[in-house]
Amino acid sequence: MDLKKNNEVGSFVENLSNIDKTSIFLLLEMTGKDSIMRKTKEEESMETVFEEKEKTLILKIREEIDDYKVQEIRRKADYEIQRYMPKKVVFDFDKVTFMDSAGIGLIIRKVQVHKFNRSRGRIGQFNKEYKKNF
Amino acid sequence: MKNYENEMKLEFVSKASNESFARVTVAAFAAQLDPTVEELADIKTAVSEAVTNCIIHGYENKLGIVKIVAKLKGRTVEIEITDSGKGIENVELAKEPLYTTKPNLERSGMGFTIMESFMDTFEVESIIGLGTKIKMSKTVEGQVEEEEQDFTMVTR
Ligand SMILES: Nc1ncnc2c1ncn2[C@@H]1O[C@H](COP(=O)(O)OP(=O)(O)OP(=O)(O)O)[C@@H](O)[C@H]1O
Ligand SMILES: [Mg+2]
């Protein structure tokens, strides 16, 4: 993502270089500059389901998680979490066909963030091929 | 079982969007040895780790060329992945599990560990300012011929 393309957002990011990414996406949403989020369904690397009753956000990740794809997944996950404020987040890896250390980085980081936010992160359903990475 | 002698070279610009292209290409080449799905996944993952490292550490997202040479010798696939980037100061330290110089980018520091455990041989050559070369190989057992097909997978 090229935040620098937009001067306003660019300077916001520079001024608050330590701020959590989710705040930036909240800002992007507030200012209506969330065009990076708008993609057609087929292009999306993730599908989200929010279960209102249990306040559970399910992030169904699709296809491949590498260093390239993980950037979009992370962006989208932060955005959805900020949007729904779930009590519990479930990462569903059932449709993941490939994953490398970028995926491990994503999980470690997300679990830390949710511990911090006092919500519960759970790693659900691994495609059996990728279980052995752990 | 078939035995091949074969070689291929691949050069591409260090863009993250090429990571998938690179690992799929090497996997397609290695597929000539009829590896199992699992063996192919190991090769793909190791290639992905090495290529990602060239892009994010070697060139630090500036543009450079990543080179891959792959050879099939008998039932062994040999892979060399090279960048002409900044090089690694302390290779032994870099190979330690969980060691990363970019923790802020949500890296886990598991790349070298994954390459080492998924491949049979694994070597790192690096010179500061000149670049890094990863050499790795894997001998594949391949699929047992006339193995019974598991059709239940299809109707999952
Ligand atoms: N091609 C390279 N050029 C320069 N430095 C490298 C290269 N490959 C690896 N390194 C250095 O070695 C360290 C360890 O690499 P490794 O792949 O194990 O972890 P990582 O890339 O930091 O994290 P991860 O692979 O889990 O996302 C890196 O943090 C980096 O400092
Ligand atoms: Mg790495």
Short mmCIF file of C-alpha atoms and ligand atoms in Angstrom, two decimals:
data_model
loop_
_atom_site.label_atom_id
_atom_site.label_comp_id
_atom_site.label_asym_id
_atom_site.label_seq_id
_atom_site.Cartn_x
_atom_site.Cartn_y
_atom_site.Cartn_z
CA MET A 1 0.00 0.00 0.00
CA ASP A 2 1.33 3.38 -0.88
CA LEU A 3 0.16 5.68 1.86
CA LYS A 4 2.53 8.33 0.61
CA LYS A 5 0.35 8.74 -2.47
CA ASN A 6 -2.09 10.55 -0.30
CA ASN A 7 -0.36 13.48 1.38
CA GLU A 8 -2.79 13.84 4.25
CA VAL A 9 -2.62 10.25 5.28
CA GLY A 10 1.11 10.17 4.59
CA SER A 11 1.85 12.93 7.06
CA PHE A 12 -0.45 11.40 9.63
CA VAL A 13 1.53 8.21 9.42
CA GLU A 14 4.83 10.01 9.66
CA ASN A 15 3.80 12.03 12.70
CA LEU A 16 2.54 9.03 14.55
CA SER A 17 5.00 6.45 13.40
CA ASN A 18 4.42 4.26 16.45
CA ILE A 19 0.67 4.16 16.25
CA ASP A 20 -1.05 0.83 15.77
CA LYS A 21 -1.95 0.03 12.20
CA THR A 22 -5.60 -0.42 13.06
CA SER A 23 -5.86 3.27 13.91
CA ILE A 24 -4.59 4.11 10.48
CA PHE A 25 -7.26 2.00 8.86
CA LEU A 26 -9.88 3.49 11.06
CA LEU A 27 -8.69 6.86 9.83
CA LEU A 28 -8.75 5.68 6.26
CA GLU A 29 -12.31 4.57 6.74
CA MET A 30 -13.38 7.79 8.45
CA THR A 31 -11.94 9.88 5.69
CA GLY A 32 -13.44 7.62 3.07
CA LYS A 33 -10.03 6.83 1.64
CA ASP A 34 -10.37 3.13 1.94
CA SER A 35 -10.17 2.38 -1.74
CA ILE A 36 -7.50 -0.22 -1.06
CA MET A 37 -10.15 -2.30 0.64
CA ARG A 38 -12.42 -2.37 -2.38
CA LYS A 39 -11.71 -5.38 -4.42
CA THR A 40 -13.90 -7.77 -6.28
CA LYS A 41 -14.78 -10.95 -4.44
CA GLU A 42 -12.54 -13.24 -6.46
CA GLU A 43 -9.47 -11.15 -5.75
CA GLU A 44 -9.97 -11.12 -2.02
CA SER A 45 -7.63 -13.27 -0.01
CA MET A 46 -10.04 -13.52 2.88
CA GLU A 47 -13.72 -13.96 3.62
CA THR A 48 -15.18 -12.67 6.87
CA VAL A 49 -18.14 -13.86 8.88
CA PHE A 50 -19.27 -12.09 12.03
CA GLU A 51 -21.47 -14.01 14.43
CA GLU A 52 -23.42 -11.36 16.24
CA LYS A 53 -24.59 -13.54 19.15
CA GLU A 54 -21.19 -14.73 20.27
CA LYS A 55 -19.43 -11.62 19.03
CA THR A 56 -17.12 -13.89 17.11
CA LEU A 57 -15.31 -12.79 14.01
CA ILE A 58 -14.30 -15.61 11.68
CA LEU A 59 -11.61 -14.81 9.15
CA LYS A 60 -11.54 -17.45 6.46
CA ILE A 61 -8.25 -17.15 4.70
CA ARG A 62 -8.06 -18.46 1.17
CA GLU A 63 -5.39 -19.97 -1.00
CA GLU A 64 -1.82 -18.88 -0.33
CA ILE A 65 -0.22 -17.03 2.56
CA ASP A 66 3.17 -15.66 1.59
CA ASP A 67 4.97 -12.39 2.20
CA TYR A 68 3.03 -10.76 -0.64
CA LYS A 69 -0.46 -11.98 0.28
CA VAL A 70 0.03 -11.53 4.00
CA GLN A 71 0.10 -7.77 3.60
CA GLU A 72 -3.43 -7.75 2.26
CA ILE A 73 -4.63 -10.29 4.81
CA ARG A 74 -3.17 -8.28 7.69
CA ARG A 75 -4.69 -5.07 6.39
CA LYS A 76 -8.06 -6.65 6.04
CA ALA A 77 -7.93 -8.44 9.40
CA ASP A 78 -7.03 -5.21 11.22
CA TYR A 79 -9.84 -3.43 9.45
CA GLU A 80 -12.48 -6.05 10.24
CA ILE A 81 -11.39 -6.34 13.88
CA GLN A 82 -11.63 -2.60 14.30
CA ARG A 83 -15.00 -2.62 12.63
CA TYR A 84 -16.67 -5.41 14.61
CA MET A 85 -14.76 -5.21 17.91
CA PRO A 86 -15.21 -8.97 18.39
CA LYS A 87 -14.71 -10.83 21.66
CA LYS A 88 -13.23 -13.74 19.84
CA VAL A 89 -11.37 -13.98 16.55
CA VAL A 90 -11.09 -17.26 14.70
CA PHE A 91 -8.62 -17.67 11.88
CA ASP A 92 -9.85 -20.41 9.61
CA PHE A 93 -7.03 -21.92 7.56
CA ASP A 94 -9.12 -24.64 5.98
CA LYS A 95 -8.88 -23.14 2.48
CA VAL A 96 -5.18 -22.34 2.74
CA THR A 97 -3.20 -24.29 0.16
CA PHE A 98 0.22 -22.81 0.82
CA MET A 99 1.82 -21.07 3.74
CA ASP A 100 5.38 -20.06 4.66
CA SER A 101 6.94 -18.15 7.55
CA ALA A 102 4.99 -15.03 6.61
CA GLY A 103 1.88 -16.89 7.79
CA ILE A 104 3.57 -17.85 11.04
CA GLY A 105 4.48 -14.20 11.56
CA LEU A 106 0.87 -13.22 10.97
CA ILE A 107 -0.42 -15.69 13.55
CA ILE A 108 2.14 -14.82 16.23
CA ARG A 109 1.52 -11.13 15.83
CA LYS A 110 -2.26 -11.42 15.74
CA VAL A 111 -2.35 -13.56 18.85
CA GLN A 112 -0.19 -10.99 20.66
CA VAL A 113 -2.42 -8.13 19.57
CA HIS A 114 -5.52 -9.89 20.81
CA LYS A 115 -3.99 -10.81 24.11
CA PHE A 116 -3.24 -7.15 24.46
CA ASN A 117 -6.77 -6.16 23.56
CA ARG A 118 -8.07 -8.78 25.99
CA SER A 119 -10.06 -10.52 23.34
CA ARG A 120 -9.35 -14.12 22.56
CA GLY A 121 -7.55 -15.22 19.46
CA ARG A 122 -7.90 -18.77 18.28
CA ILE A 123 -6.26 -20.46 15.38
CA GLY A 124 -8.86 -22.69 13.85
CA GLN A 125 -8.73 -25.49 11.37
CA PHE A 126 -5.46 -26.01 9.62
CA ASN A 127 -5.32 -27.61 6.24
CA LYS A 128 -3.57 -30.84 7.20
CA GLU A 129 -0.69 -30.26 4.79
CA TYR A 130 0.39 -27.23 6.76
CA LYS A 131 0.01 -28.55 10.25
CA LYS A 132 3.52 -29.89 10.16
CA ASN A 133 4.95 -26.38 9.96
CA PHE A 134 4.15 -26.09 13.63
CA MET B 1 11.15 -45.07 -11.68
CA LYS B 2 12.44 -42.44 -14.07
CA ASN B 3 15.78 -40.71 -13.76
CA TYR B 4 16.50 -37.32 -15.29
CA GLU B 5 19.43 -35.01 -15.83
CA ASN B 6 18.05 -31.55 -16.33
CA GLU B 7 18.72 -27.91 -15.53
CA MET B 8 16.88 -24.58 -15.59
CA LYS B 9 17.66 -20.92 -14.82
CA LEU B 10 15.27 -18.21 -13.79
CA GLU B 11 15.90 -14.49 -13.27
CA PHE B 12 13.33 -11.97 -12.15
CA VAL B 13 12.98 -8.55 -10.57
CA SER B 14 12.77 -8.54 -6.77
CA LYS B 15 9.07 -7.82 -6.42
CA ALA B 16 6.96 -9.55 -3.79
CA SER B 17 4.39 -10.31 -6.46
CA ASN B 18 6.96 -12.66 -8.08
CA GLU B 19 7.24 -14.91 -5.02
CA SER B 20 4.40 -17.14 -6.06
CA PHE B 21 5.60 -17.29 -9.66
CA ALA B 22 9.09 -18.32 -8.52
CA ARG B 23 8.06 -21.17 -6.22
CA VAL B 24 5.46 -22.50 -8.63
CA THR B 25 8.02 -22.51 -11.47
CA VAL B 26 10.61 -24.41 -9.44
CA ALA B 27 7.94 -26.84 -8.23
CA ALA B 28 6.77 -27.44 -11.80
CA PHE B 29 10.36 -28.17 -12.81
CA ALA B 30 10.91 -30.53 -9.86
CA ALA B 31 7.61 -32.26 -10.68
CA GLN B 32 9.47 -34.14 -13.43
CA LEU B 33 10.77 -36.43 -10.67
CA ASP B 34 7.19 -37.35 -9.70
CA PRO B 35 7.59 -36.22 -6.11
CA THR B 36 4.79 -36.74 -3.62
CA VAL B 37 2.48 -33.84 -2.84
CA GLU B 38 4.25 -33.49 0.47
CA GLU B 39 7.74 -33.38 -1.07
CA LEU B 40 6.60 -30.80 -3.59
CA ALA B 41 5.10 -28.67 -0.82
CA ASP B 42 8.44 -28.80 1.05
CA ILE B 43 10.31 -27.58 -2.03
CA LYS B 44 7.78 -24.82 -2.68
CA THR B 45 7.98 -23.60 0.90
CA ALA B 46 11.80 -23.61 0.97
CA VAL B 47 11.95 -21.69 -2.33
CA SER B 48 9.38 -19.21 -1.06
CA GLU B 49 11.47 -18.56 2.07
CA ALA B 50 14.70 -18.03 0.12
CA VAL B 51 13.11 -15.77 -2.49
CA THR B 52 11.28 -13.70 0.12
CA ASN B 53 14.57 -13.21 1.98
CA CYS B 54 16.29 -11.93 -1.19
CA ILE B 55 13.49 -9.43 -1.71
CA ILE B 56 12.96 -8.12 1.82
CA HIS B 57 16.44 -8.50 3.33
CA GLY B 58 18.85 -8.66 0.41
CA TYR B 59 17.40 -5.78 -1.58
CA GLU B 60 15.25 -4.31 1.21
CA ASN B 61 12.47 -3.71 -1.27
CA LYS B 62 14.70 -1.83 -3.71
CA LEU B 63 14.78 -3.40 -7.13
CA GLY B 64 17.37 -6.01 -7.92
CA ILE B 65 17.59 -9.35 -9.69
CA VAL B 66 16.90 -12.67 -8.00
CA LYS B 67 18.47 -15.68 -9.72
CA ILE B 68 17.43 -19.28 -9.39
CA VAL B 69 19.24 -22.27 -10.83
CA ALA B 70 17.65 -25.68 -10.39
CA LYS B 71 19.13 -29.02 -11.40
CA LEU B 72 17.77 -32.52 -11.41
CA LYS B 73 20.39 -35.16 -10.77
CA GLY B 74 19.08 -38.65 -10.35
CA ARG B 75 16.29 -38.32 -7.82
CA THR B 76 17.78 -35.16 -6.32
CA VAL B 77 16.72 -31.61 -7.00
CA GLU B 78 19.45 -29.02 -6.37
CA ILE B 79 18.42 -25.39 -6.03
CA GLU B 80 20.55 -22.24 -5.85
CA ILE B 81 18.92 -18.91 -5.08
CA THR B 82 21.08 -15.79 -5.31
CA ASP B 83 20.73 -12.07 -4.75
CA SER B 84 23.30 -9.30 -5.19
CA GLY B 85 22.01 -7.41 -2.21
CA LYS B 86 23.44 -6.33 1.11
CA GLY B 87 24.65 -9.69 2.42
CA ILE B 88 24.47 -11.21 5.90
CA GLU B 89 26.83 -10.12 8.66
CA ASN B 90 26.66 -13.22 10.82
CA VAL B 91 25.32 -16.25 9.00
CA GLU B 92 25.38 -18.56 12.02
CA LEU B 93 23.31 -16.11 14.02
CA ALA B 94 20.91 -15.52 11.13
CA LYS B 95 20.26 -19.27 10.94
CA GLU B 96 19.12 -19.43 14.57
CA PRO B 97 15.37 -20.12 14.91
CA LEU B 98 13.36 -16.98 15.72
CA TYR B 99 16.30 -14.69 14.85
CA THR B 100 15.17 -11.78 12.70
CA THR B 101 16.54 -8.33 12.00
CA LYS B 102 13.08 -7.12 11.06
CA PRO B 103 10.78 -7.95 14.00
CA ASN B 104 8.74 -4.81 13.36
CA LEU B 105 7.64 -6.25 10.02
CA GLU B 106 5.99 -9.18 11.79
CA ARG B 107 8.63 -11.64 10.65
CA SER B 108 8.92 -14.77 12.71
CA GLY B 109 12.61 -15.47 12.03
CA MET B 110 11.75 -18.98 10.89
CA GLY B 111 12.78 -18.79 7.23
CA PHE B 112 16.20 -20.44 7.51
CA THR B 113 14.88 -22.98 9.99
CA ILE B 114 12.14 -23.98 7.55
CA MET B 115 14.60 -24.30 4.64
CA GLU B 116 16.92 -26.40 6.78
CA SER B 117 14.22 -28.76 7.99
CA PHE B 118 12.27 -29.13 4.74
CA MET B 119 15.32 -29.81 2.55
CA ASP B 120 18.01 -32.50 2.90
CA THR B 121 21.01 -30.19 2.49
CA PHE B 122 21.16 -26.46 3.09
CA GLU B 123 24.04 -23.97 2.87
CA VAL B 124 24.32 -20.20 3.05
CA GLU B 125 27.14 -18.25 1.41
CA SER B 126 27.12 -14.53 1.97
CA ILE B 127 29.47 -11.60 1.52
CA ILE B 128 28.61 -8.19 2.94
CA GLY B 129 27.83 -5.77 0.13
CA LEU B 130 27.95 -8.48 -2.53
CA GLY B 131 25.02 -10.66 -1.79
CA THR B 132 23.77 -14.02 -0.61
CA LYS B 133 23.54 -17.46 -2.14
CA ILE B 134 21.39 -20.27 -0.75
CA LYS B 135 22.22 -23.80 -1.89
CA MET B 136 19.83 -26.55 -1.01
CA SER B 137 18.86 -29.96 -2.25
CA LYS B 138 16.30 -32.65 -1.65
CA THR B 139 16.20 -36.24 -2.76
CA VAL B 140 12.65 -37.22 -3.52
CA GLU B 141 11.30 -40.70 -3.09
CA GLY B 142 8.50 -39.98 -5.47
CA GLN B 143 5.11 -41.55 -5.72
CA VAL B 144 4.86 -45.26 -5.41
CA GLU B 145 3.78 -46.50 -8.81
CA GLU B 146 0.25 -47.83 -9.18
CA GLU B 147 -0.58 -46.45 -5.80
CA GLU B 148 -4.25 -46.73 -5.00
CA GLN B 149 -5.93 -43.41 -5.62
CA ASP B 150 -7.85 -41.88 -2.77
CA PHE B 151 -11.03 -40.59 -4.35
CA THR B 152 -12.57 -39.58 -1.06
CA MET B 153 -10.44 -36.42 -1.22
CA VAL B 154 -12.42 -35.21 -4.23
CA THR B 155 -15.83 -35.45 -2.66
CA ARG B 156 -14.73 -33.87 0.62
N1 LIG C 1 19.14 -12.78 1.28
C1 LIG C 1 19.43 -12.16 2.42
N2 LIG C 1 20.14 -10.98 2.41
C2 LIG C 1 20.43 -10.34 3.56
N3 LIG C 1 20.07 -10.76 4.79
C3 LIG C 1 19.37 -11.91 4.87
C4 LIG C 1 19.01 -12.67 3.70
N4 LIG C 1 18.34 -13.77 4.10
C5 LIG C 1 18.25 -13.70 5.44
N5 LIG C 1 18.88 -12.59 5.93
C6 LIG C 1 19.03 -12.23 7.35
O1 LIG C 1 18.84 -13.40 8.15
C7 LIG C 1 17.77 -13.20 9.10
C8 LIG C 1 17.02 -14.49 9.31
O2 LIG C 1 16.33 -14.90 8.13
P1 LIG C 1 15.02 -15.80 8.27
O3 LIG C 1 14.46 -16.04 6.92
O4 LIG C 1 15.35 -16.99 9.08
O5 LIG C 1 14.05 -14.87 9.13
P2 LIG C 1 13.23 -13.59 8.65
O6 LIG C 1 13.24 -13.46 7.18
O7 LIG C 1 13.73 -12.42 9.42
O8 LIG C 1 11.77 -13.93 9.14
P3 LIG C 1 10.74 -14.92 8.38
O9 LIG C 1 11.48 -15.65 7.31
O10 LIG C 1 10.24 -15.83 9.44
O11 LIG C 1 9.67 -14.08 7.82
C9 LIG C 1 16.94 -12.08 8.51
O12 LIG C 1 16.24 -11.37 9.49
C10 LIG C 1 18.01 -11.21 7.82
O13 LIG C 1 18.65 -10.36 8.73
MG MG C 2 12.79 -15.02 5.89
#
